[in-house]
Amino acid sequence: MNDRHYDLAVIGGGSGGLTAAIMGARLGARVILIDKTTLGGDCLHYGCVPSKALIATARLAHRMRHADRWGLTAHEPTIDIQAVMARIASIQARVGEHDSPEALAEHGVEVAFGGARFLTAHRLAIGGGNEIDAAFVVIATGSHAMAPPIPGLKEAGFLDHRDVFSLTELPARFVVIGGGPIGCELGQAFSRLGSAVTLVQRNARIVPREDPDVSSALLDAFVREGIDVRCAANPVRVERVDQERRVIVEQDGAEVVVASDAILVATGRRATIRSLDLDAAGVAFDERGITVNERLATNQAHIFAVGDCNGGPQFTHWAEHEARIATRNALFKGSSKRDASLLPRVTFTDPEVASVGLSLEQAKAEHSDAHVHVAPFDKVDRAQCESLAEGFLKLVVDKKDRILGAHAIGPEAGELLAEIVLAMEHGIDLTQVGSAIHAYPTMTRATRRVADERFFEHGLDSWAARLFANF
Ligand SMILES: Cc1cc2nc3c(=O)[nH]c(=O)nc-3n(C[C@H](O)[C@H](O)[C@H](O)COP(=O)(O)OP(=O)(O)OC[C@H]3O[C@@H](n4cnc5c(N)ncnc54)[C@H](O)[C@@H]3O)c2cc1C
């Protein structure tokens, strides 16, 4: 038995764990990072990186088909799905170089492979053998896909995000169950690559957490592209007949059969915590994940949990943000708190969906003077030059010009968020944002446009009054 003591043990080498381990080592702690398989986590292997790489290929295929929009001859691309997946694998290999054990060693982090489980509140077993002690522990074990209890689904066979990036054949007919960000991103990508996609969404709208106008603009775009979107549709059972998988969907009181060659389940992910033996450490958890306070500490003050495993928002940048807070709080007895109110969200569909902060409805509940300003992208020259002028930026502001929320759909909408998040974080109001010079012709001119509109609609009276007062 190899018995060793560490200042900080990090369990899980994904987005949250890598950040915690590197930060801990840079702060001078003796750190061990333990992963049961490989470093990089869902984001690198089955999430952000492969999905965005797939989306890039699918977008190009779509643009080739519609090249006449840009004054070129339209062309039907030949899709070799194995070549597409090989490109994705090579991108993963390049991105993963930063996450290798060698790269971690350079930061001063020791890496061990094997499933970690608690023996006591300070002692961990790694795989079948090694045991270590740690003064502090950060748990970052992520999440896994959750299949809905639809009768016949399991027997018929289905895919989740762990399977789709190793497909060797493109399903001719593909049913995607779930119309959240992952279902929408992958559904559109496979449709553009040539699958006939049916998206089955239980909610009345797709991306239901987003602004209703954003949801309906995305729905329109999907329908225009030929994706068969069924909203307010409940998959009640699945039947398998030879190679065909039939999803029986209840919609408007009637049952419809959607025939498919493959089913992708994208109905949510649940915290991966079962194998940790949290009871041995006396760490509290429930069906959502490990219970943490705002400092990300569990009920055991020296054990922290970050990222998907604590049941909070499931984003790489959120896992990283939480990891920084937890590591600081552990090693410096700090009291930094997480605050998701300024968490930016991007869904990488085309058009892209991006949002931060409050919806108008939420804002009105807190600020009676909250209202909305919109910049349609057909008024943004860059969007016109790109022939991508559909979409809009909607800003929710209060009477004092404070930005309370932003909701956008359109080309690279996610890129608009950085400036807005910075303004919200540091109390920079919309007029101040608008007074900064925004390079022409960038998409950020949309934000400038909203600021101008706001000024001329509501700011002019007081401005004019001050001007005339000088005469
Ligand atoms: C298809 C898809 C697309 C996505 N796209 C985006 C996106 O564009 N942007 C974005 O911000 N987020 C995206 N996400 C979400 C993002 O991938 C996750 O929120 C993020 O990876 C969570 O990080 P984490 O550190 O909590 O967990 P993970 O990155 O999943 O890491 C968990 C690690 O813990 C290890 N582990 C588990 N149990 C144990 C154990 N007992 N012992 C040792 N190791 C263990 C696992 O092997 C894994 O390496 C996407 C997710 C999916 C599925």
Short mmCIF file of C-alpha atoms and ligand atoms in Angstrom, two decimals:
data_model
loop_
_atom_site.label_atom_id
_atom_site.label_comp_id
_atom_site.label_asym_id
_atom_site.label_seq_id
_atom_site.Cartn_x
_atom_site.Cartn_y
_atom_site.Cartn_z
CA MET A 1 0.00 0.00 0.00
CA ASN A 2 1.26 3.41 -1.02
CA ASP A 3 0.22 5.82 1.73
CA ARG A 4 0.71 9.51 0.93
CA HIS A 5 -0.49 12.85 2.22
CA TYR A 6 -1.61 15.81 0.09
CA ASP A 7 -2.82 19.33 0.86
CA LEU A 8 -5.45 19.01 -1.84
CA ALA A 9 -6.95 15.98 -3.59
CA VAL A 10 -9.07 16.73 -6.66
CA ILE A 11 -11.42 14.00 -7.86
CA GLY A 12 -12.27 14.21 -11.56
CA GLY A 13 -10.03 15.58 -14.30
CA GLY A 14 -12.60 17.48 -16.36
CA SER A 15 -13.21 21.23 -16.65
CA GLY A 16 -13.70 21.81 -12.92
CA GLY A 17 -11.06 19.37 -11.65
CA LEU A 18 -8.31 20.55 -14.00
CA THR A 19 -8.90 24.15 -12.97
CA ALA A 20 -8.92 23.32 -9.25
CA ALA A 21 -5.76 21.19 -9.48
CA ILE A 22 -3.72 23.71 -11.49
CA MET A 23 -4.85 26.59 -9.32
CA GLY A 24 -4.10 24.66 -6.13
CA ALA A 25 -0.58 23.81 -7.32
CA ARG A 26 0.07 27.39 -8.43
CA LEU A 27 -0.97 28.57 -4.99
CA GLY A 28 1.77 26.33 -3.57
CA ALA A 29 -0.25 23.33 -2.36
CA ARG A 30 0.78 19.70 -2.82
CA VAL A 31 -1.95 18.50 -5.19
CA ILE A 32 -3.07 15.16 -6.58
CA LEU A 33 -5.62 14.96 -9.41
CA ILE A 34 -7.44 11.64 -9.73
CA ASP A 35 -9.51 10.55 -12.73
CA LYS A 36 -11.09 7.20 -13.31
CA THR A 37 -10.32 7.17 -17.04
CA THR A 38 -8.56 10.03 -18.76
CA LEU A 39 -8.14 13.79 -18.37
CA GLY A 40 -10.36 16.31 -20.14
CA GLY A 41 -13.80 15.22 -18.95
CA ASP A 42 -17.06 15.45 -20.87
CA CYS A 43 -16.16 18.79 -22.43
CA LEU A 44 -13.16 17.43 -24.31
CA HIS A 45 -14.32 13.89 -25.03
CA TYR A 46 -18.09 13.95 -25.43
CA GLY A 47 -19.27 17.54 -25.05
CA CYS A 48 -18.23 21.05 -26.02
CA VAL A 49 -15.20 20.26 -28.19
CA PRO A 50 -16.55 17.43 -30.41
CA SER A 51 -19.99 19.03 -30.69
CA LYS A 52 -18.59 22.40 -31.77
CA ALA A 53 -16.25 20.67 -34.24
CA LEU A 54 -19.20 18.69 -35.66
CA ILE A 55 -21.28 21.86 -35.86
CA ALA A 56 -18.52 23.63 -37.81
CA THR A 57 -18.51 20.88 -40.48
CA ALA A 58 -22.30 20.82 -40.60
CA ARG A 59 -22.44 24.62 -41.00
CA LEU A 60 -20.04 24.47 -43.92
CA ALA A 61 -22.09 21.71 -45.56
CA HIS A 62 -25.19 23.87 -45.17
CA ARG A 63 -23.46 26.91 -46.65
CA MET A 64 -22.20 24.87 -49.61
CA ARG A 65 -25.78 23.83 -50.32
CA HIS A 66 -26.91 27.45 -50.08
CA ALA A 67 -23.83 29.10 -51.59
CA ASP A 68 -25.99 31.02 -54.07
CA ARG A 69 -26.91 33.23 -51.14
CA TRP A 70 -23.29 34.46 -51.27
CA GLY A 71 -23.16 34.71 -55.05
CA LEU A 72 -21.51 31.34 -55.59
CA THR A 73 -22.72 28.14 -57.24
CA ALA A 74 -24.57 25.99 -54.75
CA HIS A 75 -23.11 22.53 -54.36
CA GLU A 76 -24.32 19.39 -52.60
CA PRO A 77 -21.39 18.25 -50.46
CA THR A 78 -20.39 14.60 -50.25
CA ILE A 79 -20.47 13.65 -46.60
CA ASP A 80 -17.97 11.05 -45.44
CA ILE A 81 -18.98 10.66 -41.81
CA GLN A 82 -15.80 8.75 -40.97
CA ALA A 83 -13.68 11.64 -42.27
CA VAL A 84 -15.85 14.06 -40.29
CA MET A 85 -15.31 12.04 -37.11
CA ALA A 86 -11.57 11.71 -37.82
CA ARG A 87 -11.34 15.52 -38.02
CA ILE A 88 -13.13 15.76 -34.68
CA ALA A 89 -10.72 13.24 -33.12
CA SER A 90 -7.71 15.19 -34.35
CA ILE A 91 -9.10 18.43 -32.89
CA GLN A 92 -9.68 16.65 -29.58
CA ALA A 93 -6.08 15.40 -29.63
CA ARG A 94 -4.76 18.94 -30.16
CA VAL A 95 -7.02 20.53 -27.54
CA GLY A 96 -6.26 17.67 -25.13
CA GLU A 97 -2.53 18.38 -25.18
CA HIS A 98 -3.09 21.08 -22.55
CA ASP A 99 -4.76 18.48 -20.32
CA SER A 100 -2.14 15.73 -20.49
CA PRO A 101 -0.49 14.36 -17.32
CA GLU A 102 2.81 15.83 -18.63
CA ALA A 103 1.25 19.29 -18.97
CA LEU A 104 -0.19 18.92 -15.46
CA ALA A 105 3.19 17.84 -14.09
CA GLU A 106 4.65 21.09 -15.43
CA HIS A 107 2.14 22.92 -13.26
CA GLY A 108 3.24 20.81 -10.29
CA VAL A 109 0.16 18.56 -10.21
CA GLU A 110 0.55 14.81 -9.63
CA VAL A 111 -1.94 12.75 -11.63
CA ALA A 112 -3.31 9.32 -10.69
CA PHE A 113 -5.72 7.17 -12.68
CA GLY A 114 -8.43 5.02 -11.12
CA GLY A 115 -11.87 5.52 -9.62
CA ALA A 116 -11.65 7.47 -6.35
CA ARG A 117 -13.82 6.67 -3.37
CA PHE A 118 -13.87 7.89 0.19
CA LEU A 119 -12.73 5.60 2.99
CA THR A 120 -13.10 8.34 5.61
CA ALA A 121 -13.57 12.10 5.41
CA HIS A 122 -9.83 12.58 4.79
CA ARG A 123 -8.79 9.25 3.22
CA LEU A 124 -9.39 8.15 -0.36
CA ALA A 125 -8.83 4.89 -2.22
CA ILE A 126 -7.75 5.13 -5.86
CA GLY A 127 -8.83 2.22 -8.04
CA GLY A 128 -8.20 -1.10 -6.34
CA GLY A 129 -5.00 -0.18 -4.53
CA ASN A 130 -3.48 3.13 -3.50
CA GLU A 131 -4.74 5.09 -0.54
CA ILE A 132 -4.03 8.74 0.09
CA ASP A 133 -4.85 11.34 2.75
CA ALA A 134 -5.82 14.89 1.95
CA ALA A 135 -6.36 17.96 4.10
CA PHE A 136 -8.84 19.30 1.52
CA VAL A 137 -10.81 17.59 -1.25
CA VAL A 138 -12.47 19.11 -4.33
CA ILE A 139 -14.96 16.76 -5.98
CA ALA A 140 -15.52 17.42 -9.70
CA THR A 141 -16.92 14.16 -11.03
CA GLY A 142 -19.29 15.68 -13.58
CA SER A 143 -22.53 14.18 -14.84
CA HIS A 144 -23.87 11.51 -17.16
CA ALA A 145 -26.80 11.31 -19.56
CA MET A 146 -30.13 10.49 -18.05
CA ALA A 147 -32.47 8.42 -20.21
CA PRO A 148 -36.17 9.10 -19.69
CA PRO A 149 -38.29 6.16 -18.53
CA ILE A 150 -39.99 5.60 -21.89
CA PRO A 151 -41.25 2.02 -22.20
CA GLY A 152 -39.30 0.10 -24.85
CA LEU A 153 -36.53 2.73 -25.22
CA LYS A 154 -33.83 0.67 -23.56
CA GLU A 155 -34.80 -2.50 -25.42
CA ALA A 156 -34.89 -0.69 -28.78
CA GLY A 157 -31.44 0.80 -28.19
CA PHE A 158 -30.53 4.48 -28.22
CA LEU A 159 -27.54 6.79 -28.36
CA ASP A 160 -26.48 9.60 -26.05
CA HIS A 161 -23.76 12.25 -26.33
CA ARG A 162 -21.12 9.64 -25.46
CA ASP A 163 -21.96 7.63 -28.58
CA VAL A 164 -22.61 10.12 -31.35
CA PHE A 165 -19.04 11.21 -31.94
CA SER A 166 -17.95 7.69 -32.77
CA LEU A 167 -20.69 6.92 -35.29
CA THR A 168 -19.29 5.28 -38.39
CA GLU A 169 -22.51 5.61 -40.38
CA LEU A 170 -24.91 8.50 -40.64
CA PRO A 171 -28.41 7.42 -39.56
CA ALA A 172 -30.72 8.07 -42.51
CA ARG A 173 -33.60 8.85 -40.12
CA PHE A 174 -32.63 10.22 -36.73
CA VAL A 175 -35.02 10.96 -33.88
CA VAL A 176 -33.68 13.34 -31.26
CA ILE A 177 -35.58 13.26 -27.97
CA GLY A 178 -35.09 16.56 -26.15
CA GLY A 179 -35.19 20.12 -27.45
CA GLY A 180 -32.76 21.75 -25.01
CA PRO A 181 -29.34 23.07 -26.06
CA ILE A 182 -27.74 19.65 -26.67
CA GLY A 183 -30.72 18.20 -28.60
CA CYS A 184 -30.95 21.34 -30.73
CA GLU A 185 -27.22 21.58 -31.45
CA LEU A 186 -26.80 17.93 -32.37
CA GLY A 187 -30.18 17.65 -34.10
CA GLN A 188 -29.37 20.54 -36.44
CA ALA A 189 -25.82 19.29 -37.05
CA PHE A 190 -26.97 15.80 -38.07
CA SER A 191 -29.75 17.25 -40.20
CA ARG A 192 -27.21 19.40 -42.06
CA LEU A 193 -24.98 16.37 -42.53
CA GLY A 194 -27.83 14.53 -44.23
CA SER A 195 -29.96 12.71 -41.64
CA ALA A 196 -33.71 13.28 -41.76
CA VAL A 197 -34.08 14.59 -38.20
CA THR A 198 -37.22 14.63 -36.10
CA LEU A 199 -36.83 16.60 -32.88
CA VAL A 200 -39.30 15.55 -30.19
CA GLN A 201 -39.71 18.09 -27.43
CA ARG A 202 -42.03 17.64 -24.47
CA ASN A 203 -42.10 21.37 -23.69
CA ALA A 204 -44.21 23.73 -25.79
CA ARG A 205 -41.04 25.32 -27.16
CA ILE A 206 -37.44 24.42 -27.92
CA VAL A 207 -34.63 25.93 -25.77
CA PRO A 208 -37.38 26.68 -23.24
CA ARG A 209 -35.08 28.48 -20.80
CA GLU A 210 -34.46 31.18 -23.37
CA ASP A 211 -36.52 34.25 -24.21
CA PRO A 212 -39.76 33.18 -26.00
CA ASP A 213 -38.92 35.29 -29.08
CA VAL A 214 -35.53 33.58 -29.27
CA SER A 215 -37.15 30.14 -29.04
CA SER A 216 -39.60 30.90 -31.79
CA ALA A 217 -36.91 32.41 -34.07
CA LEU A 218 -34.85 29.23 -33.64
CA LEU A 219 -37.89 27.07 -34.32
CA ASP A 220 -38.57 29.02 -37.55
CA ALA A 221 -34.95 28.52 -38.63
CA PHE A 222 -35.14 24.77 -37.93
CA VAL A 223 -38.41 24.37 -39.79
CA ARG A 224 -37.03 26.36 -42.77
CA GLU A 225 -34.11 23.92 -42.89
CA GLY A 226 -36.43 20.93 -43.00
CA ILE A 227 -36.04 19.66 -39.42
CA ASP A 228 -39.27 18.05 -38.31
CA VAL A 229 -39.81 19.66 -34.90
CA ARG A 230 -42.56 18.30 -32.67
CA CYS A 231 -43.18 20.53 -29.66
CA ALA A 232 -45.57 19.71 -26.82
CA ALA A 233 -44.99 16.12 -27.92
CA ASN A 234 -44.62 13.30 -25.46
CA PRO A 235 -42.75 10.14 -26.48
CA VAL A 236 -44.89 7.45 -24.83
CA ARG A 237 -43.17 4.26 -26.02
CA VAL A 238 -40.63 2.89 -28.43
CA GLU A 239 -41.00 -0.24 -30.53
CA ARG A 240 -38.31 -2.02 -32.47
CA VAL A 241 -39.18 -3.80 -35.69
CA ASP A 242 -36.05 -5.33 -37.26
CA GLN A 243 -33.61 -2.44 -37.67
CA GLU A 244 -36.33 0.20 -37.39
CA ARG A 245 -36.98 2.04 -34.13
CA ARG A 246 -40.45 3.49 -33.90
CA VAL A 247 -41.03 6.28 -31.43
CA ILE A 248 -44.70 6.64 -30.57
CA VAL A 249 -45.36 10.27 -29.80
CA GLU A 250 -48.47 11.68 -28.21
CA GLN A 251 -49.30 15.07 -29.65
CA ASP A 252 -52.57 17.01 -29.58
CA GLY A 253 -54.30 14.04 -28.02
CA ALA A 254 -53.34 11.65 -30.83
CA GLU A 255 -50.53 9.09 -31.20
CA VAL A 256 -48.12 9.53 -34.10
CA VAL A 257 -45.46 7.00 -35.10
CA VAL A 258 -42.05 8.43 -35.95
CA ALA A 259 -39.93 5.80 -37.68
CA SER A 260 -36.17 6.05 -37.34
CA ASP A 261 -32.86 4.28 -37.77
CA ALA A 262 -31.39 5.72 -34.57
CA ILE A 263 -32.56 7.58 -31.49
CA LEU A 264 -30.51 10.21 -29.71
CA VAL A 265 -31.53 10.92 -26.14
CA ALA A 266 -30.77 14.45 -24.96
CA THR A 267 -33.12 14.89 -22.04
CA GLY A 268 -30.71 15.99 -19.37
CA ARG A 269 -27.73 14.86 -17.33
CA ARG A 270 -27.48 13.77 -13.71
CA ALA A 271 -24.57 14.16 -11.26
CA THR A 272 -22.03 11.30 -11.29
CA ILE A 273 -21.54 10.56 -7.60
CA ARG A 274 -22.55 6.96 -6.95
CA SER A 275 -19.08 5.40 -6.95
CA LEU A 276 -17.61 8.00 -4.56
CA ASP A 277 -18.99 6.37 -1.41
CA LEU A 278 -19.93 9.77 -0.02
CA ASP A 279 -21.47 8.15 3.06
CA ALA A 280 -18.00 7.02 4.17
CA ALA A 281 -17.00 10.69 4.32
CA GLY A 282 -20.34 11.81 5.76
CA VAL A 283 -20.97 14.09 2.76
CA ALA A 284 -24.62 15.00 2.15
CA PHE A 285 -26.18 14.62 -1.29
CA ASP A 286 -29.58 14.24 -2.89
CA GLU A 287 -30.92 13.16 -6.27
CA ARG A 288 -29.69 16.41 -7.87
CA GLY A 289 -26.11 15.97 -6.71
CA ILE A 290 -23.74 16.84 -3.87
CA THR A 291 -25.19 19.45 -1.54
CA VAL A 292 -23.03 22.58 -1.31
CA ASN A 293 -23.37 26.06 0.16
CA GLU A 294 -22.59 29.28 -1.70
CA ARG A 295 -18.88 28.82 -0.87
CA LEU A 296 -19.11 25.41 -2.57
CA ALA A 297 -18.32 23.62 0.68
CA THR A 298 -20.24 20.45 1.53
CA ASN A 299 -21.45 19.74 5.06
CA GLN A 300 -17.86 18.54 5.66
CA ALA A 301 -16.07 21.90 5.76
CA HIS A 302 -12.88 20.60 4.10
CA ILE A 303 -14.67 18.90 1.18
CA PHE A 304 -15.92 20.98 -1.76
CA ALA A 305 -17.92 20.03 -4.86
CA VAL A 306 -17.84 21.94 -8.15
CA GLY A 307 -19.29 21.70 -11.65
CA ASP A 308 -21.98 19.29 -12.84
CA CYS A 309 -21.68 17.02 -9.78
CA ASN A 310 -23.30 19.57 -7.46
CA GLY A 311 -26.46 19.81 -9.54
CA GLY A 312 -25.95 23.44 -10.61
CA PRO A 313 -25.80 24.90 -14.13
CA GLN A 314 -24.01 22.54 -16.54
CA PHE A 315 -21.41 24.59 -18.37
CA THR A 316 -17.65 24.29 -18.68
CA HIS A 317 -17.09 27.95 -17.81
CA TRP A 318 -19.31 27.56 -14.74
CA ALA A 319 -17.40 24.46 -13.58
CA GLU A 320 -14.15 26.40 -13.99
CA HIS A 321 -15.57 29.43 -12.17
CA GLU A 322 -16.75 27.27 -9.27
CA ALA A 323 -13.38 25.47 -9.16
CA ARG A 324 -11.53 28.76 -8.72
CA ILE A 325 -13.86 29.80 -5.89
CA ALA A 326 -13.69 26.43 -4.12
CA THR A 327 -9.90 26.20 -4.34
CA ARG A 328 -9.48 29.71 -2.96
CA ASN A 329 -11.92 28.97 -0.17
CA ALA A 330 -10.19 25.70 0.69
CA LEU A 331 -6.59 26.85 0.69
CA PHE A 332 -7.08 30.37 2.00
CA LYS A 333 -10.09 29.79 4.24
CA GLY A 334 -11.81 32.28 1.97
CA SER A 335 -15.45 33.23 1.80
CA SER A 336 -15.86 33.79 -1.95
CA LYS A 337 -19.38 32.92 -3.08
CA ARG A 338 -20.74 31.65 -6.35
CA ASP A 339 -23.31 33.80 -8.09
CA ALA A 340 -24.99 32.48 -11.22
CA SER A 341 -26.86 35.71 -11.92
CA LEU A 342 -24.23 36.76 -14.48
CA LEU A 343 -23.64 33.34 -16.00
CA PRO A 344 -23.57 33.62 -19.80
CA ARG A 345 -25.28 30.84 -21.78
CA VAL A 346 -24.66 30.06 -25.44
CA THR A 347 -26.37 27.42 -27.59
CA PHE A 348 -24.26 26.85 -30.69
CA THR A 349 -27.07 26.38 -33.16
CA ASP A 350 -27.16 28.39 -36.37
CA PRO A 351 -28.44 31.01 -35.72
CA GLU A 352 -26.60 31.05 -32.39
CA VAL A 353 -28.50 31.67 -29.15
CA ALA A 354 -26.95 33.67 -26.32
CA SER A 355 -28.22 35.10 -23.08
CA VAL A 356 -27.24 36.40 -19.67
CA GLY A 357 -29.14 37.76 -16.71
CA LEU A 358 -32.86 38.29 -16.38
CA SER A 359 -35.69 37.88 -18.84
CA LEU A 360 -38.11 40.80 -19.05
CA GLU A 361 -40.61 38.85 -16.97
CA GLN A 362 -38.06 38.11 -14.23
CA ALA A 363 -36.76 41.68 -14.33
CA LYS A 364 -40.25 43.14 -13.94
CA ALA A 365 -40.76 41.10 -10.79
CA GLU A 366 -37.73 42.85 -9.24
CA HIS A 367 -37.73 46.21 -11.05
CA SER A 368 -41.11 47.71 -11.96
CA ASP A 369 -39.39 50.03 -14.46
CA ALA A 370 -37.71 47.22 -16.41
CA HIS A 371 -38.19 47.38 -20.14
CA VAL A 372 -36.67 46.08 -23.35
CA HIS A 373 -34.68 47.56 -26.25
CA VAL A 374 -34.09 45.57 -29.40
CA ALA A 375 -31.53 45.83 -32.20
CA PRO A 376 -32.67 43.75 -35.18
CA PHE A 377 -29.68 42.34 -37.02
CA ASP A 378 -30.99 43.53 -40.38
CA LYS A 379 -29.95 46.99 -39.13
CA VAL A 380 -26.42 45.79 -38.36
CA ASP A 381 -24.20 46.27 -41.42
CA ARG A 382 -21.89 43.38 -40.58
CA ALA A 383 -24.80 40.96 -40.50
CA GLN A 384 -25.94 42.28 -43.90
CA CYS A 385 -22.42 41.87 -45.35
CA GLU A 386 -22.40 38.27 -44.12
CA SER A 387 -25.88 37.64 -45.60
CA LEU A 388 -26.89 36.53 -42.11
CA ALA A 389 -29.14 39.39 -41.13
CA GLU A 390 -31.82 37.40 -39.32
CA GLY A 391 -32.01 37.69 -35.56
CA PHE A 392 -31.79 40.36 -32.92
CA LEU A 393 -30.23 41.52 -29.67
CA LYS A 394 -32.68 42.31 -26.91
CA LEU A 395 -31.47 44.13 -23.81
CA VAL A 396 -33.49 44.34 -20.62
CA VAL A 397 -32.69 47.60 -18.79
CA ASP A 398 -34.10 49.61 -15.92
CA LYS A 399 -34.90 53.31 -15.76
CA LYS A 400 -31.38 54.12 -14.63
CA ASP A 401 -29.98 52.42 -17.74
CA ARG A 402 -28.61 49.45 -15.83
CA ILE A 403 -28.46 46.31 -17.97
CA LEU A 404 -30.44 43.52 -16.31
CA GLY A 405 -30.39 40.93 -19.06
CA ALA A 406 -29.43 40.25 -22.67
CA HIS A 407 -31.00 37.83 -25.13
CA ALA A 408 -29.74 37.35 -28.66
CA ILE A 409 -30.15 35.08 -31.63
CA GLY A 410 -28.07 35.48 -34.75
CA PRO A 411 -24.60 35.09 -36.21
CA GLU A 412 -22.04 34.57 -33.44
CA ALA A 413 -24.48 35.97 -30.89
CA GLY A 414 -22.35 34.48 -28.10
CA GLU A 415 -19.52 36.88 -28.94
CA LEU A 416 -21.77 39.82 -28.01
CA LEU A 417 -22.01 38.62 -24.44
CA ALA A 418 -18.45 39.40 -23.27
CA GLU A 419 -18.94 43.17 -23.35
CA ILE A 420 -22.39 42.94 -21.81
CA VAL A 421 -21.32 40.60 -19.00
CA LEU A 422 -18.39 42.90 -18.21
CA ALA A 423 -20.74 45.90 -18.09
CA MET A 424 -23.21 44.07 -15.85
CA GLU A 425 -20.47 42.77 -13.57
CA HIS A 426 -18.94 46.20 -13.04
CA GLY A 427 -22.07 48.33 -13.02
CA ILE A 428 -21.32 50.02 -16.36
CA ASP A 429 -24.64 51.30 -17.64
CA LEU A 430 -25.93 51.17 -21.20
CA THR A 431 -25.10 54.81 -21.96
CA GLN A 432 -21.51 54.23 -20.86
CA VAL A 433 -21.33 51.10 -23.00
CA GLY A 434 -22.66 53.11 -25.94
CA SER A 435 -20.09 55.87 -25.45
CA ALA A 436 -17.21 53.44 -26.07
CA ILE A 437 -16.04 53.24 -29.69
CA HIS A 438 -17.27 50.03 -31.33
CA ALA A 439 -15.26 49.05 -34.42
CA TYR A 440 -17.14 49.18 -37.70
CA PRO A 441 -18.45 46.84 -39.03
CA THR A 442 -18.46 44.37 -36.14
CA MET A 443 -21.52 42.65 -34.71
CA THR A 444 -20.95 44.57 -31.46
CA ARG A 445 -22.47 47.55 -33.24
CA ALA A 446 -25.77 45.86 -32.31
CA THR A 447 -25.07 46.73 -28.67
CA ARG A 448 -24.09 50.28 -29.64
CA ARG A 449 -27.30 50.55 -31.62
CA VAL A 450 -29.41 49.59 -28.60
CA ALA A 451 -27.53 52.18 -26.52
CA ASP A 452 -28.21 54.87 -29.15
CA GLU A 453 -31.85 53.93 -29.36
CA ARG A 454 -32.16 54.08 -25.60
CA PHE A 455 -30.48 57.48 -25.51
CA PHE A 456 -32.66 59.06 -28.16
CA GLU A 457 -35.85 57.53 -26.85
CA HIS A 458 -35.42 58.20 -23.17
CA GLY A 459 -32.26 60.18 -22.62
CA LEU A 460 -32.95 63.06 -24.96
CA ASP A 461 -35.35 64.95 -22.69
CA SER A 462 -32.89 65.35 -19.84
CA TRP A 463 -30.00 65.84 -22.24
CA ALA A 464 -31.90 68.51 -24.17
CA ALA A 465 -32.96 70.17 -20.92
CA ARG A 466 -29.31 70.38 -19.79
CA LEU A 467 -28.27 71.73 -23.17
CA PHE A 468 -30.91 74.43 -23.20
CA ALA A 469 -30.19 75.30 -19.56
CA ASN A 470 -26.77 76.54 -20.74
CA PHE A 471 -28.32 79.20 -22.96
C1 LIG B 1 -22.92 17.33 -26.03
C2 LIG B 1 -22.51 18.35 -25.01
C3 LIG B 1 -22.14 19.61 -25.42
C4 LIG B 1 -21.74 20.57 -24.48
N1 LIG B 1 -21.39 21.80 -24.92
C5 LIG B 1 -21.00 22.74 -24.02
C6 LIG B 1 -20.60 24.04 -24.46
O1 LIG B 1 -20.58 24.33 -25.64
N2 LIG B 1 -20.22 24.94 -23.52
C7 LIG B 1 -20.22 24.64 -22.18
O2 LIG B 1 -19.88 25.51 -21.38
N3 LIG B 1 -20.59 23.41 -21.74
C8 LIG B 1 -20.98 22.46 -22.63
N4 LIG B 1 -21.33 21.21 -22.19
C9 LIG B 1 -21.32 20.95 -20.73
C10 LIG B 1 -19.92 20.66 -20.22
O3 LIG B 1 -19.32 19.62 -20.97
C11 LIG B 1 -19.98 20.27 -18.74
O4 LIG B 1 -20.77 21.18 -18.03
C12 LIG B 1 -18.59 20.22 -18.13
O5 LIG B 1 -17.79 19.26 -18.78
C13 LIG B 1 -18.68 19.91 -16.64
O6 LIG B 1 -17.39 19.84 -16.09
P1 LIG B 1 -17.11 18.98 -14.78
O7 LIG B 1 -15.71 19.28 -14.39
O8 LIG B 1 -18.18 19.22 -13.81
O9 LIG B 1 -17.26 17.47 -15.26
P2 LIG B 1 -16.51 16.67 -16.42
O10 LIG B 1 -15.82 17.59 -17.34
O11 LIG B 1 -17.47 15.73 -17.04
O12 LIG B 1 -15.40 15.83 -15.65
C14 LIG B 1 -15.73 14.82 -14.74
C15 LIG B 1 -14.55 13.85 -14.64
O13 LIG B 1 -14.68 13.10 -13.44
C16 LIG B 1 -14.24 11.79 -13.68
N5 LIG B 1 -14.81 10.93 -12.63
C17 LIG B 1 -16.10 10.63 -12.40
N6 LIG B 1 -16.23 9.86 -11.31
C18 LIG B 1 -14.99 9.66 -10.83
C19 LIG B 1 -14.45 8.95 -9.72
N7 LIG B 1 -15.22 8.30 -8.85
N8 LIG B 1 -13.11 8.95 -9.53
C20 LIG B 1 -12.29 9.62 -10.38
N9 LIG B 1 -12.75 10.30 -11.45
C21 LIG B 1 -14.08 10.33 -11.67
C22 LIG B 1 -14.68 11.49 -15.10
O14 LIG B 1 -13.91 10.46 -15.68
C23 LIG B 1 -14.47 12.86 -15.78
O15 LIG B 1 -13.20 12.93 -16.40
C24 LIG B 1 -21.72 20.24 -23.10
C25 LIG B 1 -22.08 18.95 -22.69
C26 LIG B 1 -22.47 18.01 -23.62
C27 LIG B 1 -22.85 16.65 -23.15
#
